[in-house]
Amino acid sequence: MGLLLLLLVPCLAAQERKIDPTWLHRKLPDAKESAAAFATESCRYKALFGEGDTEARILQSVSRFGEMEIAAQGNCQTEVYAREEEIYFVVSGRGVLHYGDEPHEMRQSDFTYLPPGVKHSISNDSGEPLQVLVMSFKIPAKIAINTPSPQPKIVNLEDVKQETVGGHPSSVLYKLLIGPRNGKLDALDEAYVVTSFFWMNFAPGGTNFPHHHETAEEIYLVMDGSGEMAAGNGIDGIEGRFPAKAGDAYYFRPNCTVGFYNQNKPGAKAHILAVRSRIPLPEEVD
């Protein structure tokens, strides 16, 4: 009997050990309402990754990634983050961004960057629901934070030029939306941790080829169209290909294989909204 107990203990311990996944897959249409500090009865939040998700512990730089739905004439709670930066992207509807004490109109396909230290919220003064993607990122303690701009910069996706990006196939056109503070390539170069917030337009049969990022984590959200998402373990190019359609979201840990293949048939289009953020380096963590 004693020998049997000795054998069972290590087996049970092995079963209890949790191995964190290299990537996560979520479906926006199936996402459940989650608790959030900014949520109200008229401002509901559906978590995809980070805060409110069951696997939140594995994310390093991402605090939350999900969708707010603000009912007609509704509003969200005011928030201010000392060491987080945030991105809003309006999926549908129109509303009002409250930045500091000033209101600013936002409409479908508008996006904006919200720096740390700024009081902000969003409300819906229309008669239709407002859907907004919210993305938040942790800023390591060792990074100095500058005085935030007194006014937000709001840009519409349609006003950003579409272009190819060096090192990537011409079958994908990019819109570079938000990048780092020392950058000069994006519509808004404001971020501390976000290295790229971008839009991808895939031609029929187009692909950005499987690749990986050693010091960044990344999220893809399929906005429309369908194809196959590439996701795999490690940097050796091993990949799996998984059917993906509008509303599918993937989170990729550093060094995870990532990519997308559009359908190879006439007229097939696919658009993906993606964000990449750098993980904290050891010297940036107390």
Coordinates of C-alpha atoms in Angstrom, one line a residue:
M1 CA 0.0 0.0 0.0
G2 CA 2.8 2.4 0.9
L3 CA 4.5 1.8 -2.5
L4 CA 1.2 2.5 -4.3
L5 CA 0.9 5.8 -2.5
L6 CA 4.5 6.8 -3.5
L7 CA 3.7 6.0 -7.1
L8 CA 0.4 8.0 -7.1
V9 CA 1.9 11.2 -5.6
P10 CA 4.2 12.1 -8.5
C11 CA 1.5 11.1 -11.0
L12 CA -1.0 13.5 -9.4
A13 CA 1.6 16.2 -9.1
A14 CA 2.3 15.9 -12.8
Q15 CA -1.4 16.2 -13.6
E16 CA -1.6 19.4 -11.5
R17 CA 1.2 21.1 -13.3
K18 CA -0.1 23.7 -15.8
I19 CA 1.8 24.1 -19.1
D20 CA 1.0 27.5 -20.5
P21 CA 0.0 27.5 -24.2
T22 CA 2.1 29.1 -26.8
W23 CA -0.9 30.7 -28.5
L24 CA -4.6 31.3 -27.6
H25 CA -7.6 31.3 -29.9
R26 CA -10.8 33.2 -29.0
K27 CA -14.0 33.9 -31.0
L28 CA -15.5 37.4 -30.5
P29 CA -19.1 36.3 -31.3
D30 CA -18.9 33.7 -28.5
A31 CA -17.1 35.9 -25.9
K32 CA -19.0 36.4 -22.6
E33 CA -19.5 39.6 -20.7
S34 CA -16.6 40.2 -18.3
A35 CA -16.0 42.4 -15.3
A36 CA -14.0 45.6 -15.9
A37 CA -13.5 48.7 -13.9
F38 CA -14.9 50.9 -16.7
A39 CA -18.1 48.7 -17.2
T40 CA -21.5 50.0 -16.3
E41 CA -25.1 48.8 -17.0
S42 CA -24.9 50.5 -20.4
C43 CA -21.2 49.7 -21.1
R44 CA -20.6 46.0 -21.4
Y45 CA -17.1 44.5 -21.9
K46 CA -16.3 41.2 -23.6
A47 CA -12.8 40.0 -22.9
L48 CA -10.8 38.1 -25.5
F49 CA -7.3 38.2 -23.9
G50 CA -5.9 39.5 -20.6
E51 CA -8.1 40.8 -17.9
G52 CA -11.3 38.8 -17.7
D53 CA -10.0 35.8 -19.7
T54 CA -9.1 32.4 -18.1
E55 CA -5.6 32.4 -19.4
A56 CA -4.7 36.0 -18.5
R57 CA -1.7 35.0 -16.5
I58 CA 0.4 34.2 -19.6
L59 CA 0.3 37.7 -21.1
Q60 CA 3.3 39.8 -20.3
S61 CA 2.8 43.3 -21.7
V62 CA -0.9 43.1 -22.6
S63 CA -3.4 44.1 -19.8
R64 CA -6.6 43.5 -21.8
F65 CA -7.9 43.1 -25.3
G66 CA -11.6 43.0 -25.9
E67 CA -14.7 44.8 -27.1
M68 CA -16.8 47.4 -25.3
E69 CA -20.5 47.7 -26.4
I70 CA -22.1 50.9 -25.3
A71 CA -25.8 51.0 -25.5
A72 CA -27.7 54.0 -27.1
Q73 CA -27.3 57.0 -24.8
G74 CA -25.0 54.9 -22.6
N75 CA -21.6 55.6 -21.1
C76 CA -18.6 53.9 -19.5
Q77 CA -16.9 54.7 -16.3
T78 CA -14.0 57.2 -16.3
E79 CA -10.6 55.6 -16.0
V80 CA -7.0 56.8 -15.6
Y81 CA -4.0 54.4 -15.7
A82 CA -0.7 55.5 -14.2
R83 CA 1.4 53.0 -16.1
E84 CA -0.8 51.7 -18.9
E85 CA -1.3 52.9 -22.5
E86 CA -4.5 52.2 -24.3
I87 CA -5.9 52.1 -27.9
Y88 CA -9.5 52.5 -28.9
F89 CA -10.7 51.4 -32.4
V90 CA -14.4 52.0 -33.3
V91 CA -15.8 48.9 -35.0
S92 CA -19.3 50.4 -35.5
G93 CA -21.4 53.3 -34.5
R94 CA -20.4 56.7 -33.3
G95 CA -19.8 58.2 -29.9
V96 CA -17.8 60.7 -27.8
L97 CA -14.3 60.2 -26.4
H98 CA -13.9 62.1 -23.1
Y99 CA -10.2 62.9 -22.9
G100 CA -9.4 64.9 -19.8
D101 CA -12.3 67.2 -19.5
E102 CA -12.9 67.6 -23.2
P103 CA -15.3 65.7 -25.5
H104 CA -14.2 64.5 -29.0
E105 CA -16.4 62.8 -31.5
M106 CA -15.5 59.4 -32.8
R107 CA -17.0 57.4 -35.6
Q108 CA -16.7 54.0 -37.3
S109 CA -13.1 53.1 -38.2
D110 CA -11.6 55.9 -36.0
F111 CA -8.7 55.0 -33.7
T112 CA -6.9 56.9 -31.1
Y113 CA -4.0 56.5 -28.6
L114 CA -4.6 57.1 -24.9
P115 CA -1.4 57.8 -22.9
P116 CA -0.8 56.9 -19.3
G117 CA -2.0 59.5 -16.8
V118 CA -4.9 60.9 -18.8
K119 CA -8.4 60.6 -17.5
H120 CA -10.6 59.1 -20.2
S121 CA -13.9 57.4 -21.0
I122 CA -16.3 56.9 -23.9
S123 CA -20.0 57.5 -24.3
N124 CA -22.7 57.0 -26.9
D125 CA -24.9 59.9 -27.7
S126 CA -26.5 58.2 -30.7
G127 CA -29.6 56.0 -31.0
E128 CA -27.6 52.9 -32.1
P129 CA -25.1 50.7 -30.2
L130 CA -21.5 51.6 -30.2
Q131 CA -18.8 48.9 -30.5
V132 CA -15.2 49.7 -29.6
L133 CA -12.1 47.5 -29.4
V134 CA -10.1 48.4 -26.3
M135 CA -6.4 47.4 -26.0
S136 CA -4.3 48.1 -22.9
F137 CA -0.6 47.6 -22.3
K138 CA 1.6 47.7 -19.2
I139 CA 4.5 50.1 -19.1
P140 CA 7.5 48.8 -17.1
A141 CA 8.5 50.9 -14.1
K142 CA 11.9 51.7 -15.5
I143 CA 10.5 53.5 -18.5
A144 CA 10.2 57.3 -18.0
I145 CA 6.7 58.7 -18.9
N146 CA 6.4 62.1 -20.5
T147 CA 3.7 64.6 -19.9
P148 CA 0.7 63.5 -22.0
S149 CA -0.6 65.6 -24.9
P150 CA -3.5 67.9 -23.8
Q151 CA -5.5 66.8 -26.9
P152 CA -6.0 63.4 -28.4
K153 CA -5.2 62.5 -32.0
I154 CA -8.0 60.7 -33.7
V155 CA -7.4 59.2 -37.1
N156 CA -9.8 57.3 -39.4
L157 CA -8.6 54.1 -41.0
E158 CA -9.7 55.3 -44.5
D159 CA -7.3 58.3 -44.2
V160 CA -4.2 56.1 -43.7
K161 CA -2.2 55.1 -46.8
Q162 CA -2.0 51.5 -47.9
E163 CA 1.5 50.2 -48.6
T164 CA 3.7 47.2 -48.8
V165 CA 6.2 46.5 -46.1
G166 CA 9.8 45.4 -46.7
G167 CA 10.5 41.8 -46.0
H168 CA 6.8 40.8 -46.5
P169 CA 5.1 39.6 -49.7
S170 CA 3.4 42.1 -51.9
S171 CA 0.2 40.0 -51.7
V172 CA -0.5 41.9 -48.4
L173 CA -1.0 45.6 -48.1
Y174 CA -0.5 47.3 -44.7
K175 CA -1.9 50.4 -43.0
L176 CA 0.5 51.4 -40.2
L177 CA -1.7 53.0 -37.6
I178 CA 0.2 53.4 -34.3
G179 CA 3.9 52.9 -33.5
P180 CA 6.6 53.8 -31.0
R181 CA 7.3 57.4 -29.8
N182 CA 10.6 57.5 -31.7
G183 CA 9.1 56.2 -34.9
K184 CA 8.2 58.1 -38.1
L185 CA 6.3 55.5 -40.1
D186 CA 2.8 55.3 -38.5
A187 CA -0.2 57.6 -38.5
L188 CA 0.3 58.0 -34.7
D189 CA 3.8 57.6 -33.3
E190 CA 3.0 57.8 -29.6
A191 CA 3.5 54.5 -27.9
Y192 CA 5.8 53.3 -25.1
V193 CA 5.2 49.6 -25.4
V194 CA 3.2 49.1 -28.6
T195 CA 5.6 48.6 -31.4
S196 CA 3.0 48.3 -34.2
F197 CA -0.8 48.6 -34.4
F198 CA -1.7 47.8 -38.1
W199 CA -4.3 46.8 -40.6
M200 CA -3.6 44.0 -43.2
N201 CA -5.4 43.7 -46.5
F202 CA -4.8 40.2 -48.1
A203 CA -5.2 39.7 -51.8
P204 CA -6.7 36.4 -53.0
G205 CA -4.2 33.7 -52.2
G206 CA -2.1 36.2 -50.2
T207 CA 0.0 35.5 -47.2
N208 CA 2.3 37.3 -44.8
F209 CA 4.3 34.0 -44.4
P210 CA 4.8 32.3 -41.0
H211 CA 7.3 34.2 -38.9
H212 CA 8.1 34.9 -35.3
H213 CA 9.1 37.8 -33.0
E214 CA 11.6 37.1 -30.3
T215 CA 10.8 39.9 -27.9
A216 CA 7.2 40.7 -28.6
E217 CA 3.7 39.3 -28.2
E218 CA 1.1 39.8 -30.9
I219 CA -2.7 39.6 -31.4
Y220 CA -4.5 39.1 -34.7
L221 CA -8.3 39.8 -35.1
V222 CA -9.9 38.8 -38.4
M223 CA -12.2 41.6 -39.3
D224 CA -13.7 40.1 -42.5
G225 CA -13.0 37.3 -44.9
S226 CA -11.7 33.9 -44.1
G227 CA -8.6 31.8 -44.5
E228 CA -6.1 29.8 -42.4
M229 CA -4.2 31.1 -39.4
A230 CA -0.7 29.8 -38.9
A231 CA 0.2 29.2 -35.3
G232 CA 2.9 26.9 -33.9
N233 CA 5.4 26.2 -31.3
G234 CA 8.9 27.7 -31.2
I235 CA 11.1 29.4 -33.7
D236 CA 11.9 26.4 -35.9
G237 CA 9.1 27.1 -38.4
I238 CA 6.8 24.3 -37.2
E239 CA 3.3 25.5 -37.7
G240 CA -0.3 24.4 -37.6
R241 CA -2.9 25.9 -40.0
F242 CA -6.3 26.5 -38.6
P243 CA -9.5 27.7 -40.3
A244 CA -10.2 31.4 -39.4
K245 CA -13.0 33.7 -40.2
A246 CA -14.4 37.1 -39.1
G247 CA -14.4 37.4 -35.3
D248 CA -11.6 34.9 -34.8
A249 CA -8.8 36.3 -32.6
Y250 CA -5.4 34.8 -31.9
Y251 CA -2.8 35.7 -29.2
F252 CA 0.8 34.7 -29.9
R253 CA 3.5 34.5 -27.3
P254 CA 7.1 35.6 -28.1
N255 CA 8.8 33.2 -30.5
C256 CA 5.5 31.6 -31.5
T257 CA 5.1 31.0 -35.2
V258 CA 2.5 33.4 -36.6
G259 CA 1.0 34.0 -40.1
F260 CA -2.1 34.0 -42.3
Y261 CA -3.1 32.5 -45.6
N262 CA -6.1 34.0 -47.5
Q263 CA -8.3 31.8 -49.6
N264 CA -6.9 31.3 -53.1
K265 CA -9.9 32.0 -55.2
P266 CA -11.0 35.0 -57.3
G267 CA -12.3 37.9 -55.3
A268 CA -11.4 36.5 -51.9
K269 CA -10.5 39.3 -49.6
A270 CA -9.5 39.2 -45.9
H271 CA -8.7 42.0 -43.5
I272 CA -6.9 41.6 -40.1
L273 CA -6.4 44.1 -37.4
A274 CA -3.2 43.3 -35.5
V275 CA -1.2 44.8 -32.6
R276 CA 2.3 43.9 -31.4
S277 CA 3.8 44.9 -28.1
R278 CA 7.3 44.4 -26.7
I279 CA 7.7 42.2 -23.6
P280 CA 9.4 43.7 -20.6
L281 CA 13.2 43.2 -20.6
P282 CA 14.8 42.1 -17.3
E283 CA 16.3 45.5 -16.7
E284 CA 12.8 47.1 -17.0
V285 CA 11.3 45.1 -14.2
D286 CA 11.9 45.8 -10.5

